[in-house]
mmCIF file of C-alpha atoms and ligand atoms in Angstrom:
data_model
loop_
_atom_site.group_PDB
_atom_site.id
_atom_site.type_symbol
_atom_site.label_atom_id
_atom_site.label_comp_id
_atom_site.label_asym_id
_atom_site.label_seq_id
_atom_site.Cartn_x
_atom_site.Cartn_y
_atom_site.Cartn_z
ATOM 1 C CA MET A 180 0.000 0.000 0.000
ATOM 2 C CA ALA A 181 1.317 3.402 -0.932
ATOM 3 C CA LYS A 182 1.775 5.804 1.938
ATOM 4 C CA ILE A 183 2.370 9.517 1.939
ATOM 5 C CA ASN A 184 5.254 11.377 3.472
ATOM 6 C CA LYS A 185 3.494 12.243 6.727
ATOM 7 C CA ASN A 186 5.888 15.128 7.346
ATOM 8 C CA TYR A 187 3.867 17.114 4.815
ATOM 9 C CA LEU A 188 0.897 16.933 7.182
ATOM 10 C CA LYS A 189 2.854 18.956 9.740
ATOM 11 C CA LEU A 190 3.001 21.936 7.362
ATOM 12 C CA GLN A 191 0.828 24.922 8.148
ATOM 13 C CA GLY A 192 -1.444 26.200 5.363
ATOM 14 C CA SER A 193 -0.393 29.247 3.367
ATOM 15 C CA TYR A 194 -2.728 31.031 5.688
ATOM 16 C CA LEU A 195 -1.040 34.433 5.515
ATOM 17 C CA PHE A 196 -1.537 35.406 1.883
ATOM 18 C CA SER A 197 -4.869 33.643 1.525
ATOM 19 C CA ARG A 198 -6.244 35.480 4.557
ATOM 20 C CA ILE A 199 -4.950 38.787 3.198
ATOM 21 C CA GLY A 200 -6.504 38.076 -0.215
ATOM 22 C CA GLN A 201 -9.824 37.197 1.350
ATOM 23 C CA LYS A 202 -9.955 40.308 3.525
ATOM 24 C CA VAL A 203 -9.129 42.530 0.546
ATOM 25 C CA ARG A 204 -11.817 40.885 -1.628
ATOM 26 C CA GLU A 205 -14.429 41.239 1.092
ATOM 27 C CA TYR A 206 -13.594 44.883 1.644
ATOM 28 C CA GLN A 207 -13.638 45.652 -2.088
ATOM 29 C CA ALA A 208 -17.049 43.968 -2.408
ATOM 30 C CA ALA A 209 -18.396 46.019 0.496
ATOM 31 C CA VAL A 210 -16.888 49.290 -0.754
ATOM 32 C CA PRO A 211 -16.775 48.967 -4.547
ATOM 33 C CA ASP A 212 -15.281 52.437 -5.241
ATOM 34 C CA ALA A 213 -12.387 52.048 -2.804
ATOM 35 C CA LYS A 214 -9.169 52.475 -4.795
ATOM 36 C CA ILE A 215 -7.032 49.889 -3.024
ATOM 37 C CA ILE A 216 -3.234 50.199 -3.256
ATOM 38 C CA ARG A 217 -1.159 47.078 -2.633
ATOM 39 C CA LEU A 218 2.117 47.645 -0.811
ATOM 40 C CA GLY A 219 2.268 44.036 0.300
ATOM 41 C CA ILE A 220 3.634 42.489 -2.881
ATOM 42 C CA GLY A 221 6.921 40.632 -2.833
ATOM 43 C CA ASP A 222 7.234 40.641 -6.607
ATOM 44 C CA VAL A 223 8.914 43.136 -8.907
ATOM 45 C CA THR A 224 6.800 45.255 -11.274
ATOM 46 C CA GLN A 225 9.305 46.950 -13.619
ATOM 47 C CA PRO A 226 9.736 45.324 -17.058
ATOM 48 C CA ILE A 227 12.941 43.512 -18.050
ATOM 49 C CA ALA A 228 15.739 45.912 -19.089
ATOM 50 C CA PRO A 229 16.137 46.558 -22.863
ATOM 51 C CA GLY A 230 19.714 45.191 -22.980
ATOM 52 C CA VAL A 231 18.506 41.931 -21.435
ATOM 53 C CA ILE A 232 15.527 41.710 -23.796
ATOM 54 C CA ARG A 233 17.915 42.083 -26.747
ATOM 55 C CA ALA A 234 20.062 39.196 -25.483
ATOM 56 C CA LEU A 235 16.931 37.079 -25.050
ATOM 57 C CA HIS A 236 15.810 37.745 -28.639
ATOM 58 C CA GLU A 237 19.261 36.891 -29.997
ATOM 59 C CA ALA A 238 19.342 33.651 -28.041
ATOM 60 C CA VAL A 239 15.859 32.720 -29.261
ATOM 61 C CA ASP A 240 17.019 33.247 -32.857
ATOM 62 C CA GLU A 241 20.056 31.020 -32.254
ATOM 63 C CA MET A 242 17.703 28.238 -31.182
ATOM 64 C CA GLY A 243 15.980 28.412 -34.594
ATOM 65 C CA LYS A 244 19.135 27.700 -36.656
ATOM 66 C CA SER A 245 20.811 24.324 -36.857
ATOM 67 C CA GLU A 246 24.330 25.844 -36.564
ATOM 68 C CA THR A 247 23.539 27.580 -33.286
ATOM 69 C CA PHE A 248 20.818 25.381 -31.789
ATOM 70 C CA ARG A 249 21.468 24.204 -28.205
ATOM 71 C CA GLY A 250 19.951 21.206 -26.474
ATOM 72 C CA TYR A 251 20.511 20.280 -22.841
ATOM 73 C CA ALA A 252 22.530 22.865 -20.983
ATOM 74 C CA PRO A 253 25.524 21.681 -18.928
ATOM 75 C CA ASP A 254 24.240 20.515 -15.503
ATOM 76 C CA LEU A 255 26.064 23.171 -13.552
ATOM 77 C CA GLY A 256 25.457 26.032 -16.014
ATOM 78 C CA TYR A 257 27.093 27.456 -19.130
ATOM 79 C CA GLU A 258 30.710 28.496 -18.734
ATOM 80 C CA PHE A 259 29.981 31.968 -20.197
ATOM 81 C CA LEU A 260 27.623 32.694 -17.286
ATOM 82 C CA ARG A 261 29.566 30.989 -14.504
ATOM 83 C CA SER A 262 32.742 32.852 -15.381
ATOM 84 C CA VAL A 263 31.105 36.267 -15.627
ATOM 85 C CA ILE A 264 29.438 35.679 -12.225
ATOM 86 C CA ALA A 265 32.689 34.556 -10.589
ATOM 87 C CA GLY A 266 34.528 37.531 -12.089
ATOM 88 C CA LYS A 267 32.079 40.364 -11.513
ATOM 89 C CA ASP A 268 30.165 39.299 -8.411
ATOM 90 C CA TYR A 269 33.134 37.831 -6.568
ATOM 91 C CA ARG A 270 36.709 38.331 -7.755
ATOM 92 C CA GLU A 271 36.216 42.006 -8.664
ATOM 93 C CA GLN A 272 34.779 42.450 -5.151
ATOM 94 C CA GLY A 273 37.826 40.811 -3.576
ATOM 95 C CA CYS A 274 36.181 37.418 -2.923
ATOM 96 C CA ASP A 275 38.094 34.260 -3.771
ATOM 97 C CA ILE A 276 35.447 32.313 -5.709
ATOM 98 C CA SER A 277 36.050 30.561 -9.029
ATOM 99 C CA ALA A 278 33.681 29.774 -11.910
ATOM 100 C CA ASP A 279 33.537 26.062 -11.083
ATOM 101 C CA GLU A 280 32.216 26.897 -7.626
ATOM 102 C CA ILE A 281 29.108 28.512 -9.164
ATOM 103 C CA PHE A 282 26.051 26.272 -9.690
ATOM 104 C CA VAL A 283 23.525 27.939 -12.014
ATOM 105 C CA SER A 284 19.864 27.185 -11.340
ATOM 106 C CA ASP A 285 16.372 28.469 -12.026
ATOM 107 C CA GLY A 286 16.212 30.486 -8.821
ATOM 108 C CA ALA A 287 17.228 30.825 -5.209
ATOM 109 C CA LYS A 288 13.988 29.510 -3.731
ATOM 110 C CA CYS A 289 14.528 25.977 -5.056
ATOM 111 C CA ASP A 290 18.181 26.015 -4.043
ATOM 112 C CA CYS A 291 17.419 27.253 -0.511
ATOM 113 C CA ALA A 292 14.753 24.566 -0.235
ATOM 114 C CA ASN A 293 16.827 21.738 -1.735
ATOM 115 C CA ILE A 294 20.199 22.329 -0.112
ATOM 116 C CA GLN A 295 19.149 20.537 3.092
ATOM 117 C CA GLU A 296 19.126 17.238 1.132
ATOM 118 C CA ILE A 297 22.910 16.993 1.184
ATOM 119 C CA PHE A 298 23.053 17.193 4.989
ATOM 120 C CA ALA A 299 22.356 14.519 7.593
ATOM 121 C CA ALA A 300 18.718 13.818 8.454
ATOM 122 C CA ASP A 301 19.369 14.600 12.114
ATOM 123 C CA SER A 302 20.984 18.001 11.505
ATOM 124 C CA LYS A 303 19.893 20.677 13.937
ATOM 125 C CA ILE A 304 18.743 23.770 12.065
ATOM 126 C CA ALA A 305 18.604 27.393 13.195
ATOM 127 C CA VAL A 306 16.514 30.108 11.548
ATOM 128 C CA CYS A 307 15.764 33.733 12.230
ATOM 129 C CA ASP A 308 12.332 34.698 13.539
ATOM 130 C CA PRO A 309 10.699 36.366 11.554
ATOM 131 C CA VAL A 310 11.832 34.352 8.544
ATOM 132 C CA TYR A 311 11.352 33.567 4.834
ATOM 133 C CA PRO A 312 9.261 30.383 5.341
ATOM 134 C CA VAL A 313 11.067 28.259 2.697
ATOM 135 C CA TYR A 314 14.003 27.463 5.008
ATOM 136 C CA ILE A 315 11.730 25.943 7.642
ATOM 137 C CA ASP A 316 9.131 24.283 5.428
ATOM 138 C CA SER A 317 11.743 22.414 3.382
ATOM 139 C CA ASN A 318 13.148 20.961 6.610
ATOM 140 C CA VAL A 319 9.665 20.073 7.846
ATOM 141 C CA MET A 320 9.075 18.115 4.619
ATOM 142 C CA ALA A 321 12.375 16.311 5.110
ATOM 143 C CA GLY A 322 11.400 15.255 8.631
ATOM 144 C CA ARG A 323 14.006 17.376 10.353
ATOM 145 C CA THR A 324 11.471 18.970 12.765
ATOM 146 C CA GLY A 325 8.815 17.919 15.213
ATOM 147 C CA ALA A 326 5.162 18.940 15.081
ATOM 148 C CA PHE A 327 3.922 22.509 14.832
ATOM 149 C CA ASP A 328 3.203 23.964 18.252
ATOM 150 C CA SER A 329 0.312 26.320 17.595
ATOM 151 C CA ALA A 330 0.537 28.039 20.979
ATOM 152 C CA ALA A 331 4.169 28.964 20.313
ATOM 153 C CA GLY A 332 3.692 29.433 16.559
ATOM 154 C CA ARG A 333 6.811 27.299 16.019
ATOM 155 C CA TYR A 334 7.905 23.805 15.026
ATOM 156 C CA ASP A 335 9.460 21.665 17.714
ATOM 157 C CA GLY A 336 13.098 20.774 17.242
ATOM 158 C CA VAL A 337 14.065 23.990 15.404
ATOM 159 C CA VAL A 338 16.273 26.701 16.882
ATOM 160 C CA TYR A 339 14.489 30.025 16.352
ATOM 161 C CA MET A 340 16.663 33.106 16.707
ATOM 162 C CA PRO A 341 14.495 36.148 17.521
ATOM 163 C CA CYS A 342 15.257 39.266 15.480
ATOM 164 C CA THR A 343 13.548 42.174 17.177
ATOM 165 C CA ALA A 344 14.185 45.864 17.786
ATOM 166 C CA SER A 345 16.176 44.879 20.896
ATOM 167 C CA THR A 346 18.613 42.784 18.818
ATOM 168 C CA GLY A 347 18.710 45.367 15.996
ATOM 169 C CA PHE A 348 16.788 42.786 13.897
ATOM 170 C CA VAL A 349 19.872 40.585 13.625
ATOM 171 C CA PRO A 350 20.091 37.332 15.578
ATOM 172 C CA ASP A 351 22.283 36.881 18.642
ATOM 173 C CA LEU A 352 24.931 34.182 18.295
ATOM 174 C CA PRO A 353 23.804 30.830 19.696
ATOM 175 C CA GLY A 354 25.674 29.549 22.746
ATOM 176 C CA ASP A 355 28.969 27.639 22.601
ATOM 177 C CA ALA A 356 27.768 24.658 24.664
ATOM 178 C CA PRO A 357 27.471 21.543 22.433
ATOM 179 C CA SER A 358 23.722 21.282 23.075
ATOM 180 C CA GLU A 359 23.228 24.851 21.804
ATOM 181 C CA VAL A 360 25.242 24.665 18.591
ATOM 182 C CA PRO A 361 23.157 24.331 15.402
ATOM 183 C CA ASP A 362 24.544 22.278 12.509
ATOM 184 C CA LEU A 363 22.921 24.404 9.796
ATOM 185 C CA ILE A 364 22.329 28.137 10.193
ATOM 186 C CA TYR A 365 20.089 29.950 7.728
ATOM 187 C CA LEU A 366 20.844 33.664 7.402
ATOM 188 C CA CYS A 367 19.298 36.113 4.931
ATOM 189 C CA PHE A 368 20.768 39.623 4.692
ATOM 190 C CA PRO A 369 19.586 42.133 3.530
ATOM 191 C CA ASN A 370 16.567 40.574 5.189
ATOM 192 C CA ASN A 371 13.115 39.745 3.961
ATOM 193 C CA PRO A 372 10.835 40.706 5.775
ATOM 194 C CA THR A 373 12.596 43.201 8.097
ATOM 195 C CA GLY A 374 14.887 44.974 5.619
ATOM 196 C CA ALA A 375 17.670 44.696 8.229
ATOM 197 C CA VAL A 376 21.331 44.131 7.362
ATOM 198 C CA MET A 377 24.288 42.645 9.173
ATOM 199 C CA ASP A 378 27.465 44.693 8.993
ATOM 200 C CA ARG A 379 30.764 43.071 8.001
ATOM 201 C CA LYS A 380 32.085 42.844 11.558
ATOM 202 C CA ARG A 381 28.947 41.109 12.811
ATOM 203 C CA LEU A 382 28.858 38.672 9.906
ATOM 204 C CA GLN A 383 32.519 37.866 10.604
ATOM 205 C CA GLU A 384 31.478 36.833 14.140
ATOM 206 C CA TRP A 385 29.007 34.370 12.623
ATOM 207 C CA VAL A 386 31.658 32.978 10.301
ATOM 208 C CA ASP A 387 34.043 32.578 13.233
ATOM 209 C CA TYR A 388 31.311 30.881 15.284
ATOM 210 C CA ALA A 389 30.534 28.440 12.460
ATOM 211 C CA ASN A 390 34.212 27.629 11.942
ATOM 212 C CA ARG A 391 34.733 27.144 15.670
ATOM 213 C CA HIS A 392 31.924 24.591 15.844
ATOM 214 C CA GLY A 393 31.886 23.004 12.391
ATOM 215 C CA SER A 394 28.475 24.478 11.535
ATOM 216 C CA VAL A 395 27.533 25.443 7.973
ATOM 217 C CA ILE A 396 25.948 28.851 7.247
ATOM 218 C CA LEU A 397 23.390 28.889 4.433
ATOM 219 C CA TYR A 398 23.523 32.525 3.357
ATOM 220 C CA ASP A 399 20.693 33.923 1.241
ATOM 221 C CA ALA A 400 21.927 37.086 -0.486
ATOM 222 C CA ALA A 401 18.915 37.549 -2.793
ATOM 223 C CA TYR A 402 18.791 41.284 -1.985
ATOM 224 C CA GLU A 403 22.488 42.044 -2.457
ATOM 225 C CA ALA A 404 21.739 44.528 -5.273
ATOM 226 C CA TYR A 405 19.807 46.766 -2.866
ATOM 227 C CA ILE A 406 22.759 47.423 -0.558
ATOM 228 C CA SER A 407 23.661 51.106 -0.437
ATOM 229 C CA GLU A 408 25.951 51.371 2.594
ATOM 230 C CA PRO A 409 29.680 50.528 2.399
ATOM 231 C CA ASP A 410 29.994 48.577 5.676
ATOM 232 C CA VAL A 411 27.325 46.093 4.588
ATOM 233 C CA PRO A 412 28.863 42.971 3.015
ATOM 234 C CA ARG A 413 27.504 41.976 -0.404
ATOM 235 C CA SER A 414 28.713 38.428 -0.005
ATOM 236 C CA ILE A 415 29.547 36.263 2.987
ATOM 237 C CA TYR A 416 32.848 35.461 1.235
ATOM 238 C CA GLU A 417 34.001 38.987 2.145
ATOM 239 C CA CYS A 418 34.537 37.464 5.598
ATOM 240 C CA GLU A 419 37.740 35.657 6.418
ATOM 241 C CA GLY A 420 37.261 31.905 6.656
ATOM 242 C CA ALA A 421 33.832 31.885 4.975
ATOM 243 C CA ARG A 422 35.078 29.453 2.305
ATOM 244 C CA ASN A 423 35.307 26.885 5.091
ATOM 245 C CA CYS A 424 31.798 27.311 6.478
ATOM 246 C CA ALA A 425 29.395 28.986 4.053
ATOM 247 C CA ILE A 426 27.160 28.331 1.067
ATOM 248 C CA GLU A 427 25.708 31.415 -0.642
ATOM 249 C CA PHE A 428 22.500 31.769 -2.659
ATOM 250 C CA ARG A 429 21.882 34.542 -5.166
ATOM 251 C CA SER A 430 19.039 35.303 -7.509
ATOM 252 C CA PHE A 431 18.394 37.387 -10.604
ATOM 253 C CA SER A 432 14.788 37.831 -9.431
ATOM 254 C CA LYS A 433 15.042 40.983 -7.366
ATOM 255 C CA THR A 434 18.351 42.110 -8.903
ATOM 256 C CA ALA A 435 17.141 42.235 -12.492
ATOM 257 C CA GLY A 436 13.412 41.490 -12.436
ATOM 258 C CA PHE A 437 13.756 37.791 -13.390
ATOM 259 C CA THR A 438 10.920 36.520 -11.154
ATOM 260 C CA GLY A 439 9.150 35.291 -14.294
ATOM 261 C CA LEU A 440 12.269 34.395 -16.328
ATOM 262 C CA ARG A 441 13.824 32.310 -13.480
ATOM 263 C CA LEU A 442 17.575 32.355 -12.853
ATOM 264 C CA GLY A 443 19.761 32.107 -9.780
ATOM 265 C CA PHE A 444 22.882 30.417 -8.513
ATOM 266 C CA THR A 445 24.462 28.789 -5.493
ATOM 267 C CA VAL A 446 28.104 29.068 -4.495
ATOM 268 C CA ILE A 447 29.787 26.086 -2.854
ATOM 269 C CA PRO A 448 33.534 26.453 -2.302
ATOM 270 C CA LYS A 449 35.527 23.370 -3.277
ATOM 271 C CA ASP A 450 37.164 23.156 0.157
ATOM 272 C CA LEU A 451 33.927 23.418 2.161
ATOM 273 C CA GLU A 452 33.357 20.355 4.331
ATOM 274 C CA ALA A 453 30.738 19.101 6.768
ATOM 275 C CA GLY A 454 32.063 16.638 9.332
ATOM 276 C CA GLY A 455 35.149 15.982 7.194
ATOM 277 C CA ASP A 456 33.292 15.358 3.912
ATOM 278 C CA LYS A 457 33.299 17.752 0.971
ATOM 279 C CA LEU A 458 29.956 19.312 0.004
ATOM 280 C CA TRP A 459 30.755 20.421 -3.586
ATOM 281 C CA PRO A 460 30.639 16.893 -5.085
ATOM 282 C CA LEU A 461 27.332 16.145 -3.350
ATOM 283 C CA TRP A 462 25.598 19.234 -4.706
ATOM 284 C CA ALA A 463 27.103 18.557 -8.157
ATOM 285 C CA ARG A 464 25.741 15.015 -7.980
ATOM 286 C CA ARG A 465 22.348 16.220 -6.837
ATOM 287 C CA HIS A 466 22.203 18.818 -9.613
ATOM 288 C CA GLY A 467 23.172 16.206 -12.190
ATOM 289 C CA THR A 468 20.581 13.715 -10.990
ATOM 290 C CA LYS A 469 17.594 15.940 -10.274
ATOM 291 C CA TYR A 470 18.056 18.937 -12.557
ATOM 292 C CA ASN A 471 18.711 19.426 -16.253
ATOM 293 C CA GLY A 472 19.895 23.001 -16.236
ATOM 294 C CA ALA A 473 18.450 26.495 -16.619
ATOM 295 C CA PRO A 474 17.370 27.321 -20.209
ATOM 296 C CA TYR A 475 20.086 28.563 -22.594
ATOM 297 C CA ILE A 476 18.133 31.697 -23.515
ATOM 298 C CA ILE A 477 17.684 32.631 -19.856
ATOM 299 C CA GLN A 478 21.375 32.082 -19.119
ATOM 300 C CA ARG A 479 22.182 34.419 -22.035
ATOM 301 C CA ALA A 480 19.766 36.953 -20.534
ATOM 302 C CA GLY A 481 21.584 36.551 -17.211
ATOM 303 C CA GLU A 482 24.937 37.162 -18.899
ATOM 304 C CA ALA A 483 23.540 40.424 -20.353
ATOM 305 C CA VAL A 484 22.818 41.685 -16.826
ATOM 306 C CA TYR A 485 26.623 41.930 -16.382
ATOM 307 C CA SER A 486 27.310 43.963 -19.552
ATOM 308 C CA ASP A 487 27.924 47.699 -19.047
ATOM 309 C CA GLU A 488 24.526 48.474 -20.521
ATOM 310 C CA GLY A 489 22.736 45.752 -18.552
ATOM 311 C CA ARG A 490 24.318 46.841 -15.293
ATOM 312 C CA ARG A 491 23.340 50.465 -15.861
ATOM 313 C CA GLU A 492 19.760 49.481 -16.632
ATOM 314 C CA VAL A 493 19.241 47.119 -13.708
ATOM 315 C CA ARG A 494 20.814 49.659 -11.339
ATOM 316 C CA GLN A 495 18.180 52.120 -12.519
ATOM 317 C CA GLN A 496 15.423 49.657 -11.669
ATOM 318 C CA VAL A 497 16.858 49.084 -8.211
ATOM 319 C CA SER A 498 17.069 52.874 -7.729
ATOM 320 C CA TYR A 499 13.436 53.208 -8.749
ATOM 321 C CA TYR A 500 12.395 50.743 -6.041
ATOM 322 C CA MET A 501 14.730 52.282 -3.487
ATOM 323 C CA GLU A 502 13.239 55.728 -4.117
ATOM 324 C CA ASN A 503 9.856 54.131 -3.349
ATOM 325 C CA ALA A 504 11.429 52.728 -0.178
ATOM 326 C CA ARG A 505 12.608 56.210 0.793
ATOM 327 C CA ILE A 506 9.129 57.654 0.189
ATOM 328 C CA ILE A 507 7.574 54.956 2.379
ATOM 329 C CA ARG A 508 10.186 55.208 5.123
ATOM 330 C CA GLU A 509 10.121 58.981 5.368
ATOM 331 C CA GLY A 510 6.352 59.186 5.001
ATOM 332 C CA LEU A 511 5.847 56.749 7.838
ATOM 333 C CA LYS A 512 8.315 58.627 10.033
ATOM 334 C CA GLU A 513 6.455 61.854 9.307
ATOM 335 C CA ALA A 514 3.255 60.100 10.368
ATOM 336 C CA GLY A 515 4.949 59.191 13.660
ATOM 337 C CA TYR A 516 5.689 55.500 13.111
ATOM 338 C CA GLU A 517 8.718 53.564 14.364
ATOM 339 C CA VAL A 518 10.267 52.427 11.076
ATOM 340 C CA TYR A 519 13.075 49.991 10.145
ATOM 341 C CA GLY A 520 14.661 48.801 6.901
ATOM 342 C CA GLY A 521 14.220 50.427 3.504
ATOM 343 C CA VAL A 522 17.853 51.619 3.234
ATOM 344 C CA ASN A 523 19.630 48.485 1.963
ATOM 345 C CA ALA A 524 16.501 46.476 1.123
ATOM 346 C CA PRO A 525 13.157 47.027 -0.617
ATOM 347 C CA TYR A 526 11.293 46.194 2.607
ATOM 348 C CA ILE A 527 10.055 48.546 5.297
ATOM 349 C CA TRP A 528 9.265 47.043 8.672
ATOM 350 C CA LEU A 529 7.224 49.141 11.034
ATOM 351 C CA LYS A 530 6.078 48.794 14.595
ATOM 352 C CA THR A 531 2.311 48.802 14.833
ATOM 353 C CA PRO A 532 0.873 51.667 16.917
ATOM 354 C CA GLU A 533 0.497 51.140 20.666
ATOM 355 C CA GLY A 534 -2.220 48.674 21.540
ATOM 356 C CA MET A 535 -2.834 47.488 17.967
ATOM 357 C CA SER A 536 -1.932 43.954 16.856
ATOM 358 C CA ASP A 537 -0.531 43.450 13.375
ATOM 359 C CA TRP A 538 -3.860 42.110 12.078
ATOM 360 C CA GLU A 539 -5.768 45.003 13.662
ATOM 361 C CA PHE A 540 -3.343 47.356 11.961
ATOM 362 C CA PHE A 541 -3.912 45.504 8.680
ATOM 363 C CA ASP A 542 -7.670 46.153 8.981
ATOM 364 C CA TYR A 543 -7.065 49.757 10.015
ATOM 365 C CA LEU A 544 -4.857 50.492 6.976
ATOM 366 C CA LEU A 545 -7.193 48.650 4.621
ATOM 367 C CA THR A 546 -10.368 50.368 5.748
ATOM 368 C CA LYS A 547 -9.047 53.854 6.594
ATOM 369 C CA ALA A 548 -6.377 54.300 3.891
ATOM 370 C CA ASN A 549 -7.266 51.500 1.444
ATOM 371 C CA VAL A 550 -3.647 50.342 1.611
ATOM 372 C CA VAL A 551 -2.650 46.674 1.849
ATOM 373 C CA GLY A 552 0.484 45.460 3.634
ATOM 374 C CA THR A 553 1.592 42.259 5.335
ATOM 375 C CA PRO A 554 1.158 41.475 9.057
ATOM 376 C CA GLY A 555 4.494 40.590 10.630
ATOM 377 C CA SER A 556 3.278 37.543 12.549
ATOM 378 C CA GLY A 557 2.880 35.818 9.170
ATOM 379 C CA PHE A 558 6.693 35.483 9.131
ATOM 380 C CA GLY A 559 6.996 34.101 12.654
ATOM 381 C CA PRO A 560 5.889 34.904 16.187
ATOM 382 C CA ALA A 561 8.638 37.492 16.754
ATOM 383 C CA GLY A 562 7.123 39.474 13.860
ATOM 384 C CA GLU A 563 4.006 40.132 15.903
ATOM 385 C CA ASP A 564 3.221 43.824 16.353
ATOM 386 C CA HIS A 565 5.134 44.594 13.178
ATOM 387 C CA PHE A 566 4.053 45.153 9.640
ATOM 388 C CA ARG A 567 5.808 44.871 6.257
ATOM 389 C CA LEU A 568 5.437 47.285 3.365
ATOM 390 C CA THR A 569 7.293 46.723 0.107
ATOM 391 C CA ALA A 570 8.867 49.144 -2.337
ATOM 392 C CA PHE A 571 8.063 47.087 -5.449
ATOM 393 C CA GLY A 572 4.972 49.114 -6.363
ATOM 394 C CA ASP A 573 4.348 51.866 -8.860
ATOM 395 C CA ARG A 574 5.800 55.290 -7.906
ATOM 396 C CA GLU A 575 2.564 57.268 -8.147
ATOM 397 C CA GLU A 576 0.620 54.646 -6.216
ATOM 398 C CA THR A 577 3.301 54.516 -3.533
ATOM 399 C CA LYS A 578 3.153 58.314 -3.120
ATOM 400 C CA GLU A 579 -0.640 58.238 -3.033
ATOM 401 C CA ALA A 580 -0.613 55.475 -0.402
ATOM 402 C CA LEU A 581 1.787 57.385 1.836
ATOM 403 C CA GLY A 582 -0.218 60.587 1.430
ATOM 404 C CA ARG A 583 -3.243 58.700 2.689
ATOM 405 C CA ILE A 584 -1.364 57.183 5.632
ATOM 406 C CA ILE A 585 0.091 60.558 6.659
ATOM 407 C CA SER A 586 -3.341 62.203 6.646
ATOM 408 C CA LEU A 587 -4.985 59.506 8.795
HETATM 409 C C1 PLP B 772 12.564 36.587 -3.510
HETATM 410 C C2 PLP B 772 13.458 35.824 -2.632
HETATM 411 C C3 PLP B 772 14.315 34.856 -3.163
HETATM 412 C C4 PLP B 772 14.412 34.631 -4.642
HETATM 413 O O1 PLP B 772 13.790 33.514 -5.083
HETATM 414 P P1 PLP B 772 13.828 33.110 -6.619
HETATM 415 O O2 PLP B 772 13.429 31.681 -6.584
HETATM 416 O O3 PLP B 772 15.225 33.288 -7.116
HETATM 417 O O4 PLP B 772 12.848 33.968 -7.339
HETATM 418 C C5 PLP B 772 15.148 34.156 -2.297
HETATM 419 N N1 PLP B 772 15.156 34.423 -0.978
HETATM 420 C C6 PLP B 772 14.363 35.368 -0.450
HETATM 421 C C7 PLP B 772 14.444 35.641 1.001
HETATM 422 C C8 PLP B 772 13.472 36.085 -1.253
HETATM 423 O O5 PLP B 772 12.690 37.008 -0.709
#
């Protein structure tokens, strides 16, 4: 008799976004002329840059001619893309990473979710709270957690590291006692949902901790392109010793608007080991067995992001979003809110007003300003009493939304 993987039954429903959608639909039905503005979206809205579109068209044409047609891509990615990534994202930034340490994929979400496969089933994992849910859910599916404790809002058997105003929205280091040391540590900076960053000195402390204890840091740098301050590291490999303890994930999604095109990559240094065994060959084997490569035309589009023209264009898109972030951040401050993020990330994290829960604040914004955001508790219990707004919207709508919030 076939049986299901019962771990899937531990997963909590995608309650957050379905509840938001339902509330917005109900309100719109009750007040049909309300002009609702959505500042809750986690997806880009600007079209793909012209230089990237040109590369896409050229690659499509190559596919239509027998001399230039391409079939299966190499498992780990085309050399033209891996070498431009290693050169421009790493070596030019002073990080010692080579092209054969880059694994090209169709996005960072799958890589963040799949990476746990190459580690032991009994690995102890640590995540930030609030958190991007993929890191936890993928470990729940793999049976690396206990049941969901609804009173606590957490899975048993997972180390949650609270990131609140009192910790500056970065986690405190776990203890050094053997029982406190996690095997796998998920970090995401600049952070979704809080917009917080870890400075270079702080990240170095994490690298030193991991090297001291033989832990591996799984570093999600999906928002690297949004960094504007010089003491914020763009890559974990800017830290000394990170080659011995860290895997890094990057994505073209937020950097260049590829959420619909799909392209990302994972960096695994050749010398990185877990418990004395190398990780690079395992991920290469996994890629080769379970994945047949990102499409040629998309890899060519990714290459174009690194040309002078492509870089200029995608920087403009990031600036567009970051100007929205500034408008939101400053508008909220003017309206008297306690505001975080929005300087090195397209996310603004605000404290809900005294005495209002995050869901009460959601209703308040929806009904009084017709603005939609995301309640912080949806990202973990430590997100309670906070609220996320995103800078991925249209400029005029963003201004209009903030005008409404200020005049409440
Ligand atoms: C958007 C996002 C990603 C990117 O995922 P893709 O699959 O590359 O689109 C990764 N991590 C975080 C935290 C994100 O918010």
